[in-house]
């Protein structure tokens, strides 16, 4: 059975038509597939490769090159803490350690209940609001440990500010 | 220190509520610049931008009008504009504000550039992490199509223009213009050999202009007020205003638009309100993580391209990062090097290996296991990397080390001798070393 619904396949074909060469749509297509499936499993990648008429290995090489693509199932909320210089100077490491302690996971890991993943990112272009964090690619700035505690509570209840990633499809 | 009255051009409408919406933008003079541009011959428009003295705000400061004039008039194939909104140079956060808050100013600038160069398709490459900026632009582009500022006949002129919004997926190198083209064509973001320059052979091997978001967002104002007006601000060679991204240990971090006659002191103490907790200023990175560091001796340096270069650094992306007296400089330099090591695209050996090596030596020194010879080793790696990498990322990675050893050598030596940093911010802690190593 196909992982990519016919509607999603159609959408990707429309994206391809916007460019002089269809292959230019590949990054956008991978974003959309990840939004639907939660991550880019080898099976999902193979289906994208088939749509673009390119070898699966080439899709894999893109998925490994670009940081935003998930190569394993992630939590419903991916918390990305900026580690670059402006945030570093404003205590981002302490925030990240606080999250590790609160969630009981290390960087790159997901909580056992599948709720949270903790990752580090490089400069998120929010340096004037350092330290900055993204939750599912939405910004939170001037973050403190207390704010993080409040955010975790909010997310556990389900938050309209931060749409959740879908339940990741089975590996 | 009193805040100097600042000339606001790009930020003129910043305080206006909902300026991101087309109606509001139009009510405040929006798309008037485009209207004037369309009434001009493209060649005259290029001359106007040349006369304004506008230089690129993406990093290199290349004269914008001159860049456009390199594109062949009738190449026999399509020409393209690629808008660089990949903003990922550590410390830089102005393009994100410009697209999230004032997307129509950018769209208008794009249309002006395209008319001048004879381009019918613009690709707007926005950094993947800027989801909110992407959504703001998508909405604004839709509005502009519906109102006839884009599409088959721009402002009923018969001129056709499309903007294709394109999301990146996380890779610093894609901000380098030739890597951006590789990425836009659906490949890894690897830089390309120049020549051929993009103006001759860029996207899909067609003539291509690549401009930064801030550069393009300036154009409507030049059209409305004139080239002479714009050239009336700034210094002889650095005209106009520029948005500086002030971050780090200042009381009021933020994006500040300043005339290019201002100084570092105006920015840090005037706009920024001075150093956090009134501590002593120790180091300034004047143009993003790629720029060599300066010190408090440089507070009177002008913010224009030439003055910063004369002080031994570069204006780069306009990101000014400030560090106070408690900062362990070896720790800060290590953090910057970790960025370059992580973001080196891996295409060329000097950069891939050099950044890794420097990072390892810096970790060694920072963690109290360094030797005196490590300082020379760092400089020798810099020597073997600068000028020898495929693209400027390799050179950029050496800036923090060479300038750090120029101004803060005593901190390196102290760490080698006493195995422990004197400073509270950024002293070695095993939990804080990057995980991906
Ligand atoms: C490693 C590297 C990263 C860069 N990142 C960006 C960026 O994020 N945004 C940008 O506008 N220019 C960036 N540049 C500069 C571009 O290569 C290019 O000079 C610029 O987009 C041209 O536009 P401008 O003339 O309007 O400044 C980068 C350059 C290098 C070497
Ligand atoms: S350094 Fe963290 S957002 Fe720029």
XYZ file of C-alpha atoms and ligand atoms in Angstrom:
643
model
C 0.000 0.000 0.000
C 1.204 3.441 -0.792
C 2.305 5.707 2.070
C 1.750 8.834 -0.019
C -1.972 9.425 -0.489
C -3.172 10.215 -4.018
C -3.920 13.774 -2.856
C -0.364 14.250 -1.632
C 1.017 12.774 -4.846
C -1.097 15.257 -6.797
C 0.115 18.107 -4.659
C 3.732 17.101 -5.293
C 3.116 16.917 -9.042
C 1.699 20.432 -8.910
C 4.795 21.599 -7.049
C 6.977 20.070 -9.761
C 5.073 21.981 -12.431
C 6.042 25.296 -10.850
C 9.690 24.902 -11.800
C 11.445 24.790 -15.174
C 12.908 21.477 -13.973
C 10.680 19.296 -11.775
C 13.531 18.121 -9.617
C 13.663 21.563 -7.983
C 10.515 20.598 -6.088
C 12.227 17.788 -4.192
C 13.014 19.690 -0.966
C 9.450 20.985 -0.797
C 8.077 17.521 -1.500
C 10.142 16.011 1.302
C 8.865 18.710 3.681
C 5.274 17.859 2.778
C 5.795 14.116 3.141
C 7.418 14.652 6.522
C 4.483 16.831 7.591
C 2.089 14.020 6.705
C 4.051 11.014 7.950
C 6.074 12.503 10.806
C 9.419 11.377 9.405
C 11.101 10.195 6.215
C 11.266 6.418 6.418
C 13.212 4.542 3.723
C 9.865 3.410 2.295
C 8.566 6.976 2.108
C 11.816 8.103 0.517
C 11.536 5.353 -2.073
C 8.058 6.537 -3.018
C 9.283 10.129 -3.374
C 12.186 8.890 -5.493
C 9.744 7.079 -7.766
C 7.638 10.230 -8.199
C 10.723 12.196 -9.184
C 12.057 9.379 -11.283
C 15.362 9.409 -9.462
C 17.391 6.714 -7.661
C 16.431 6.214 -3.987
C 20.076 6.751 -3.047
C 19.913 10.314 -4.300
C 16.936 11.094 -2.109
C 18.770 9.578 0.843
C 21.777 11.776 0.113
C 19.535 14.853 0.314
C 17.807 13.672 3.463
C 21.175 13.235 5.164
C 22.561 16.568 3.917
C 19.717 18.798 5.126
C 19.251 18.973 8.882
C 15.498 19.455 8.969
C 14.614 16.020 7.672
C 13.955 13.340 10.264
C 15.461 9.962 9.523
C 13.812 8.354 12.530
C 10.429 8.755 14.202
C 10.344 11.846 16.403
C 8.183 13.094 19.250
C 4.966 15.017 18.661
C 6.843 18.136 19.746
C 10.380 18.692 18.585
C 12.098 21.240 20.798
C 15.093 22.819 19.116
C 17.430 24.855 21.293
C 19.776 27.222 19.473
C 23.398 26.675 20.453
C 25.096 29.388 18.365
C 27.081 32.293 19.708
C 24.404 34.888 20.581
C 22.233 32.347 22.379
C 25.284 30.741 23.960
C 26.204 34.111 25.475
C 22.675 34.349 26.899
C 22.599 30.923 28.539
C 21.225 28.513 25.933
C 23.365 25.651 27.251
C 21.765 25.984 30.658
C 18.322 25.856 29.054
C 19.185 22.739 27.161
C 20.536 21.045 30.279
C 17.368 22.036 32.114
C 15.289 20.334 29.424
C 17.461 17.240 29.563
C 16.883 17.002 33.311
C 13.162 17.700 33.048
C 12.550 15.253 30.224
C 15.097 12.654 31.255
C 16.571 12.445 27.771
C 19.779 13.480 26.042
C 20.181 15.575 22.933
C 18.772 13.839 19.875
C 16.504 11.599 21.942
C 12.736 11.269 22.302
C 10.811 10.677 25.529
C 9.440 7.153 25.988
C 5.844 8.386 25.666
C 6.678 9.829 22.242
C 5.743 13.359 23.304
C 9.015 15.282 23.145
C 12.241 15.227 21.179
C 15.140 17.443 22.167
C 17.528 18.683 19.510
C 20.100 21.429 19.174
C 20.102 23.817 16.254
C 22.482 26.394 14.863
C 21.611 30.103 14.761
C 17.874 30.346 14.137
C 17.903 34.023 13.113
C 16.362 35.055 16.418
C 19.585 36.349 17.974
C 17.948 39.569 19.199
C 15.618 37.351 21.222
C 18.364 35.101 22.570
C 18.195 32.547 23.982
C 15.825 31.252 21.341
C 14.012 27.957 20.989
C 11.785 26.529 18.299
C 8.929 24.169 19.023
C 7.870 22.454 15.805
C 9.509 25.291 13.872
C 7.633 28.024 15.769
C 9.740 30.547 17.631
C 9.888 31.222 21.340
C 12.338 33.963 22.313
C 14.000 35.298 25.451
C 13.444 31.882 26.955
C 13.983 31.094 30.643
C 13.875 27.776 32.503
C 10.574 28.795 34.102
C 9.110 29.524 30.683
C 10.179 26.085 29.503
C 8.433 24.437 32.444
C 5.253 26.307 31.537
C 5.599 25.392 27.865
C 6.009 21.694 28.609
C 2.798 21.824 30.642
C 1.007 23.646 27.835
C 2.190 21.166 25.220
C 1.183 18.150 27.303
C -2.367 19.477 27.248
C -2.238 20.201 23.516
C -1.556 23.729 22.327
C -3.010 25.704 19.447
C 0.129 27.864 19.246
C 2.254 24.846 18.420
C 0.548 22.363 16.091
C 1.810 18.856 16.867
C 3.613 16.631 14.409
C 1.459 13.665 13.370
C 1.835 10.332 15.101
C 4.916 9.032 13.249
C 4.124 6.206 10.843
C 5.534 2.795 11.809
C 9.181 2.198 10.944
C 24.510 58.104 26.136
C 21.589 59.580 24.228
C 20.179 57.667 21.289
C 21.058 59.519 18.119
C 18.069 60.369 15.935
C 18.289 57.706 13.288
C 17.286 57.850 9.659
C 14.721 55.096 9.111
C 14.192 53.880 5.576
C 13.383 50.167 5.616
C 11.988 50.427 9.131
C 10.029 53.621 8.444
C 6.726 51.728 8.585
C 7.853 49.247 11.215
C 5.501 50.528 13.906
C 2.428 50.574 11.683
C 0.005 47.894 12.728
C -0.623 45.175 10.133
C 1.844 46.666 7.658
C 2.257 43.071 6.473
C -1.194 43.278 4.902
C -1.533 44.577 1.383
C -4.260 47.169 2.096
C -2.306 48.699 4.930
C 0.914 48.631 2.937
C -0.799 50.320 -0.010
C -2.357 52.957 2.255
C 1.129 53.909 3.376
C 2.560 54.423 -0.071
C 3.184 50.768 -0.878
C 3.777 49.799 -4.532
C 4.290 53.456 -5.479
C 7.963 52.621 -6.133
C 7.015 49.814 -8.486
C 4.609 52.095 -10.329
C 7.422 54.570 -10.919
C 9.801 51.815 -11.947
C 7.395 50.477 -14.563
C 7.188 53.947 -16.063
C 10.961 53.876 -16.637
C 13.051 52.103 -19.249
C 14.842 49.146 -17.642
C 18.272 50.538 -18.530
C 17.466 53.859 -16.906
C 16.332 51.995 -13.831
C 19.664 50.177 -13.596
C 21.437 53.531 -13.913
C 19.269 54.926 -11.134
C 20.194 52.095 -8.775
C 23.846 52.542 -9.694
C 23.594 56.231 -8.904
C 22.018 55.523 -5.528
C 25.218 53.749 -4.482
C 23.243 50.813 -3.027
C 25.499 47.883 -2.161
C 24.474 44.311 -1.348
C 23.499 43.621 2.248
C 24.054 39.857 2.123
C 27.699 39.994 3.089
C 29.972 41.025 0.259
C 28.729 44.593 -0.278
C 28.786 44.369 -4.057
C 27.222 47.353 -5.883
C 23.700 46.276 -6.777
C 23.195 48.230 -9.998
C 26.524 47.022 -11.332
C 25.627 43.398 -10.546
C 22.446 43.763 -12.606
C 24.286 45.331 -15.520
C 26.399 42.172 -15.961
C 23.350 40.196 -17.053
C 23.140 39.893 -20.862
C 20.237 41.831 -22.368
C 19.039 39.198 -24.829
C 20.660 35.897 -23.884
C 18.173 33.807 -25.866
C 17.094 31.996 -22.713
C 15.209 32.929 -19.566
C 16.804 35.058 -16.856
C 16.116 34.512 -13.185
C 16.261 36.294 -9.858
C 17.076 34.281 -6.746
C 16.198 36.086 -3.553
C 18.534 35.065 -0.780
C 16.544 34.641 2.421
C 18.677 31.848 3.810
C 19.883 34.026 6.697
C 21.920 31.694 8.910
C 25.109 33.595 9.705
C 25.284 33.420 13.520
C 24.146 36.745 14.952
C 22.009 37.737 11.964
C 18.250 38.184 12.356
C 17.174 41.092 10.112
C 15.919 39.278 7.012
C 13.639 37.212 9.206
C 12.054 40.373 10.594
C 11.792 41.889 7.104
C 9.901 38.904 5.694
C 7.732 38.242 8.730
C 6.733 41.863 9.302
C 7.049 43.641 5.949
C 6.717 41.027 3.198
C 5.204 43.455 0.670
C 8.211 45.748 0.863
C 10.295 42.783 -0.299
C 7.821 41.720 -2.990
C 7.797 45.273 -4.363
C 11.599 45.308 -4.382
C 11.674 41.977 -6.195
C 9.344 43.309 -8.884
C 11.496 46.429 -9.344
C 14.659 44.362 -9.743
C 12.995 41.968 -12.187
C 11.684 44.778 -14.370
C 15.146 46.368 -14.468
C 16.867 43.155 -15.521
C 14.114 41.740 -17.730
C 13.277 38.782 -15.513
C 9.912 37.005 -15.571
C 10.478 34.465 -12.803
C 11.908 35.092 -9.353
C 12.667 32.310 -6.897
C 12.507 33.284 -3.268
C 14.730 30.885 -1.339
C 13.713 31.020 2.300
C 15.527 29.165 5.008
C 13.546 26.073 6.046
C 13.580 26.977 9.725
C 11.683 30.204 8.976
C 8.290 28.527 8.820
C 6.552 31.650 10.097
C 8.297 33.812 7.504
C 7.327 31.316 4.828
C 3.675 31.501 5.840
C 3.766 35.317 5.923
C 5.314 35.436 2.459
C 2.913 32.879 1.046
C -0.011 34.986 2.173
C 1.525 38.220 0.904
C 2.412 36.725 -2.483
C -1.168 35.459 -2.853
C -2.466 38.940 -2.047
C -0.080 40.518 -4.555
C -1.248 38.153 -7.311
C -4.896 38.861 -6.559
C -4.309 42.618 -6.637
C -2.372 42.434 -9.895
C 1.067 43.363 -8.536
C 2.269 39.970 -9.718
C 1.146 37.693 -12.515
C 0.282 38.117 -16.161
C 0.270 41.902 -16.281
C 1.965 43.655 -13.386
C -0.034 46.811 -12.574
C -1.704 46.487 -15.988
C 1.612 47.154 -17.743
C 1.614 43.971 -19.792
C 4.772 42.890 -18.009
C 4.562 39.325 -16.655
C 6.184 38.303 -13.392
C 5.956 35.202 -11.212
C 7.435 34.607 -7.771
C 8.045 31.019 -6.719
C 8.445 30.630 -2.978
C 10.980 27.927 -2.183
C 11.735 26.433 1.252
C 15.232 25.308 2.146
C 15.728 22.463 4.582
C 18.536 23.419 6.929
C 22.127 24.007 5.770
C 24.135 27.202 6.346
C 26.096 26.774 3.146
C 22.950 27.297 1.046
C 23.281 31.031 1.781
C 26.417 31.089 -0.356
C 25.015 32.071 -3.711
C 26.322 29.219 -5.841
C 25.352 26.635 -3.214
C 21.917 28.215 -3.160
C 21.641 27.510 -6.878
C 22.660 23.876 -6.396
C 20.065 23.522 -3.679
C 17.363 25.200 -5.735
C 18.027 22.775 -8.555
C 17.230 19.935 -6.161
C 20.702 18.843 -5.151
C 22.896 18.992 -2.084
C 23.903 22.579 -1.338
C 27.382 22.353 -2.793
C 29.120 25.537 -3.962
C 30.186 25.802 -7.588
C 33.343 26.968 -9.219
C 33.299 30.600 -10.455
C 33.580 31.620 -13.269
C 31.151 31.252 -14.855
C 29.476 33.851 -12.669
C 25.736 33.498 -12.075
C 25.051 36.658 -14.104
C 26.135 34.636 -17.153
C 25.345 31.070 -16.125
C 23.426 30.568 -12.897
C 20.174 28.762 -12.182
C 19.544 26.044 -14.811
C 22.620 27.481 -16.597
C 20.655 30.686 -17.310
C 21.676 34.264 -16.430
C 20.785 34.828 -12.777
C 20.793 37.682 -10.292
C 21.155 36.778 -6.613
C 20.270 39.455 -4.084
C 19.721 39.609 -0.373
C 16.325 40.406 1.203
C 17.477 43.701 2.715
C 19.074 44.829 -0.554
C 15.821 44.281 -2.447
C 13.652 45.753 0.310
C 15.543 49.038 -0.076
C 14.578 49.499 -3.734
C 11.005 50.857 -3.340
C 12.368 53.719 -1.223
C 15.013 54.615 -3.785
C 12.336 54.711 -6.481
C 9.999 56.923 -4.463
C 12.611 59.349 -3.107
C 15.264 59.260 -5.791
C 18.846 58.085 -6.111
C 20.290 61.375 -4.927
C 18.238 61.285 -1.787
C 19.511 57.810 -0.934
C 23.085 58.671 -1.805
C 22.768 61.647 0.549
C 22.992 59.270 3.496
C 26.089 57.417 4.589
C 29.725 57.861 3.666
C 31.374 58.389 0.323
C 31.565 54.680 -0.478
C 28.929 53.212 1.829
C 25.652 54.903 1.016
C 22.369 54.847 2.820
C 21.359 53.029 5.962
C 21.811 49.494 7.074
C 20.047 47.223 9.534
C 22.378 46.048 12.283
C 21.477 43.003 14.318
C 22.706 43.691 17.817
C 22.917 40.707 20.158
C 24.889 39.219 23.032
C 25.700 41.117 26.203
C 23.845 44.364 25.601
C 20.886 45.700 27.547
C 18.647 46.092 24.527
C 19.367 43.605 21.775
C 17.487 44.211 18.552
C 17.523 45.085 14.877
C 18.496 48.726 14.472
C 18.526 50.640 11.227
C 21.331 53.193 11.228
C 22.804 55.591 8.779
C 26.212 54.380 7.647
C 27.911 57.362 9.246
C 27.242 55.884 12.713
C 29.830 54.222 14.898
C 30.034 51.036 16.896
C 29.548 53.156 20.005
C 26.319 54.664 18.652
C 25.021 51.155 18.102
C 26.147 49.417 21.282
C 25.736 52.248 23.782
C 23.154 54.383 21.986
C 20.697 51.866 20.568
C 21.736 48.920 22.717
C 21.739 50.847 25.973
C 25.221 49.657 26.901
C 26.602 46.458 28.336
C 24.490 44.097 30.408
C 24.806 44.832 34.145
C 27.128 47.704 33.192
C 30.029 45.325 32.875
C 33.129 46.026 30.822
C 32.968 45.393 27.103
C 35.475 42.765 26.022
C 34.892 41.696 22.423
C 32.779 42.709 19.431
C 32.074 40.573 16.399
C 31.143 43.256 13.867
C 29.726 41.294 10.929
C 28.534 37.829 11.911
C 30.526 34.805 13.049
C 32.605 34.930 9.857
C 34.073 38.326 10.744
C 37.263 38.748 12.785
C 36.618 39.973 16.320
C 37.366 43.472 17.523
C 37.706 44.864 21.047
C 36.587 47.829 23.119
C 39.422 49.769 21.508
C 37.272 49.783 18.387
C 34.190 51.542 19.703
C 34.793 54.581 17.538
C 35.066 52.577 14.343
C 32.432 53.546 11.790
C 29.824 50.984 10.765
C 30.436 51.472 7.039
C 32.140 48.788 4.953
C 35.454 50.660 4.639
C 35.889 51.594 8.295
C 35.289 48.067 9.559
C 37.686 46.697 6.940
C 40.316 49.268 7.932
C 39.984 48.069 11.526
C 40.919 44.571 10.358
C 37.519 42.960 10.158
C 34.517 43.001 7.836
C 31.010 44.412 7.834
C 29.691 41.033 6.631
C 26.042 40.397 7.391
C 25.570 43.369 9.725
C 25.400 41.170 12.829
C 27.124 42.762 15.812
C 27.683 40.344 18.690
C 28.882 41.797 21.971
C 30.719 39.981 24.769
C 31.416 41.318 28.243
C 34.264 40.907 30.708
C 33.158 37.551 32.166
C 33.267 35.747 28.824
C 35.885 33.032 28.377
C 37.118 33.858 24.898
C 38.449 30.362 24.239
C 34.999 28.999 25.047
C 33.328 31.531 22.748
C 35.761 30.834 19.910
C 35.233 27.102 20.344
C 31.496 27.621 20.039
C 31.960 29.536 16.802
C 34.311 26.877 15.440
C 31.802 24.150 16.282
C 29.370 25.981 14.033
C 31.746 26.012 11.074
C 32.768 22.410 11.618
C 29.132 21.360 11.700
C 28.199 23.446 8.661
C 31.201 22.718 6.447
C 29.490 21.060 3.508
C 32.213 18.427 3.161
C 32.906 19.080 -0.508
C 36.519 20.197 -0.153
C 39.179 18.670 2.092
C 40.881 21.790 3.528
C 37.607 23.045 4.991
C 36.191 19.693 6.077
C 39.408 18.570 7.786
C 40.657 21.993 8.847
C 37.533 22.962 10.765
C 37.464 19.584 12.511
C 41.112 19.849 13.461
C 40.765 23.371 14.816
C 37.710 22.365 16.795
C 39.580 19.427 18.349
C 42.555 21.581 19.303
C 40.235 24.208 20.780
C 38.422 21.565 22.841
C 41.817 20.372 24.058
C 42.876 23.834 25.170
C 39.481 24.718 26.606
C 39.285 21.527 28.656
C 42.732 22.154 30.150
C 44.651 19.581 28.108
C 46.325 21.965 25.711
C 50.018 22.609 25.205
C 51.838 25.766 24.339
C 52.534 24.443 20.848
C 48.783 24.182 20.218
C 48.608 27.932 19.685
C 51.039 27.740 16.788
C 49.269 24.654 15.545
C 45.995 26.593 15.356
C 47.635 29.362 13.364
C 49.255 26.886 11.042
C 45.919 25.185 10.331
C 44.459 28.630 9.610
C 47.302 29.272 7.187
C 46.593 26.029 5.385
C 42.893 26.740 5.132
C 42.554 30.452 4.374
C 42.528 31.006 0.627
C 42.748 27.265 -0.049
C 39.159 26.169 0.404
C 36.663 25.835 -2.438
C 34.349 28.557 -1.135
C 34.609 31.364 1.439
C 33.224 29.224 4.303
C 36.702 27.850 4.932
C 38.246 31.315 5.161
C 35.425 32.449 7.397
C 36.108 29.692 9.901
C 39.617 31.000 10.530
C 38.535 34.554 11.461
C 37.614 33.800 15.064
C 40.898 31.971 15.673
C 43.286 34.470 14.119
C 41.574 37.481 15.671
C 41.167 35.643 18.978
C 44.881 34.938 19.113
C 45.611 38.529 18.132
C 43.614 40.103 20.942
C 43.117 37.433 23.569
C 46.259 35.337 23.393
C 46.751 35.715 27.148
C 43.530 33.771 27.734
C 44.776 30.875 25.635
C 48.114 30.930 27.442
C 46.460 31.092 30.829
C 44.365 28.044 30.000
C 47.407 26.102 28.820
C 49.336 26.979 31.950
C 46.659 26.772 34.660
C 44.297 24.288 32.956
C 41.344 26.354 34.075
C 39.581 29.434 32.753
C 39.556 32.616 34.824
C 36.126 33.493 33.482
C 32.706 32.404 34.624
C 30.861 32.464 31.287
C 31.801 29.540 29.102
C 34.357 27.777 31.248
C 34.772 24.139 30.302
C 31.930 21.814 31.220
C 31.763 18.347 29.628
C 27.958 18.592 29.372
C 28.283 21.573 27.076
C 30.458 20.126 24.342
C 28.498 19.633 21.135
C 26.668 16.314 20.978
C 27.178 15.547 17.335
C 30.892 14.948 17.795
C 29.148 30.771 3.591
C 28.328 31.902 3.076
C 27.033 32.094 3.544
C 26.243 33.140 3.069
N 24.980 33.292 3.567
C 24.193 34.288 3.084
C 22.846 34.452 3.539
O 22.365 33.702 4.396
N 22.094 35.457 3.009
C 22.593 36.307 2.048
O 21.882 37.175 1.588
N 23.869 36.180 1.615
C 24.666 35.193 2.088
N 25.945 35.056 1.600
C 26.379 35.981 0.519
C 25.894 35.479 -0.849
O 26.847 34.570 -1.364
C 25.727 36.630 -1.850
O 26.886 37.386 -1.868
C 24.552 37.539 -1.569
O 23.356 36.827 -1.382
C 24.378 38.511 -2.722
O 23.335 39.426 -2.471
P 23.636 40.985 -2.260
O 24.501 41.427 -3.391
O 22.293 41.609 -2.282
O 24.320 41.104 -0.954
C 26.756 34.019 2.090
C 28.065 33.836 1.631
C 28.836 32.808 2.111
C 30.216 32.648 1.585
S 22.497 32.651 17.797
Fe 20.653 31.726 18.472
S 19.247 32.544 17.115
Fe 21.087 33.386 16.359
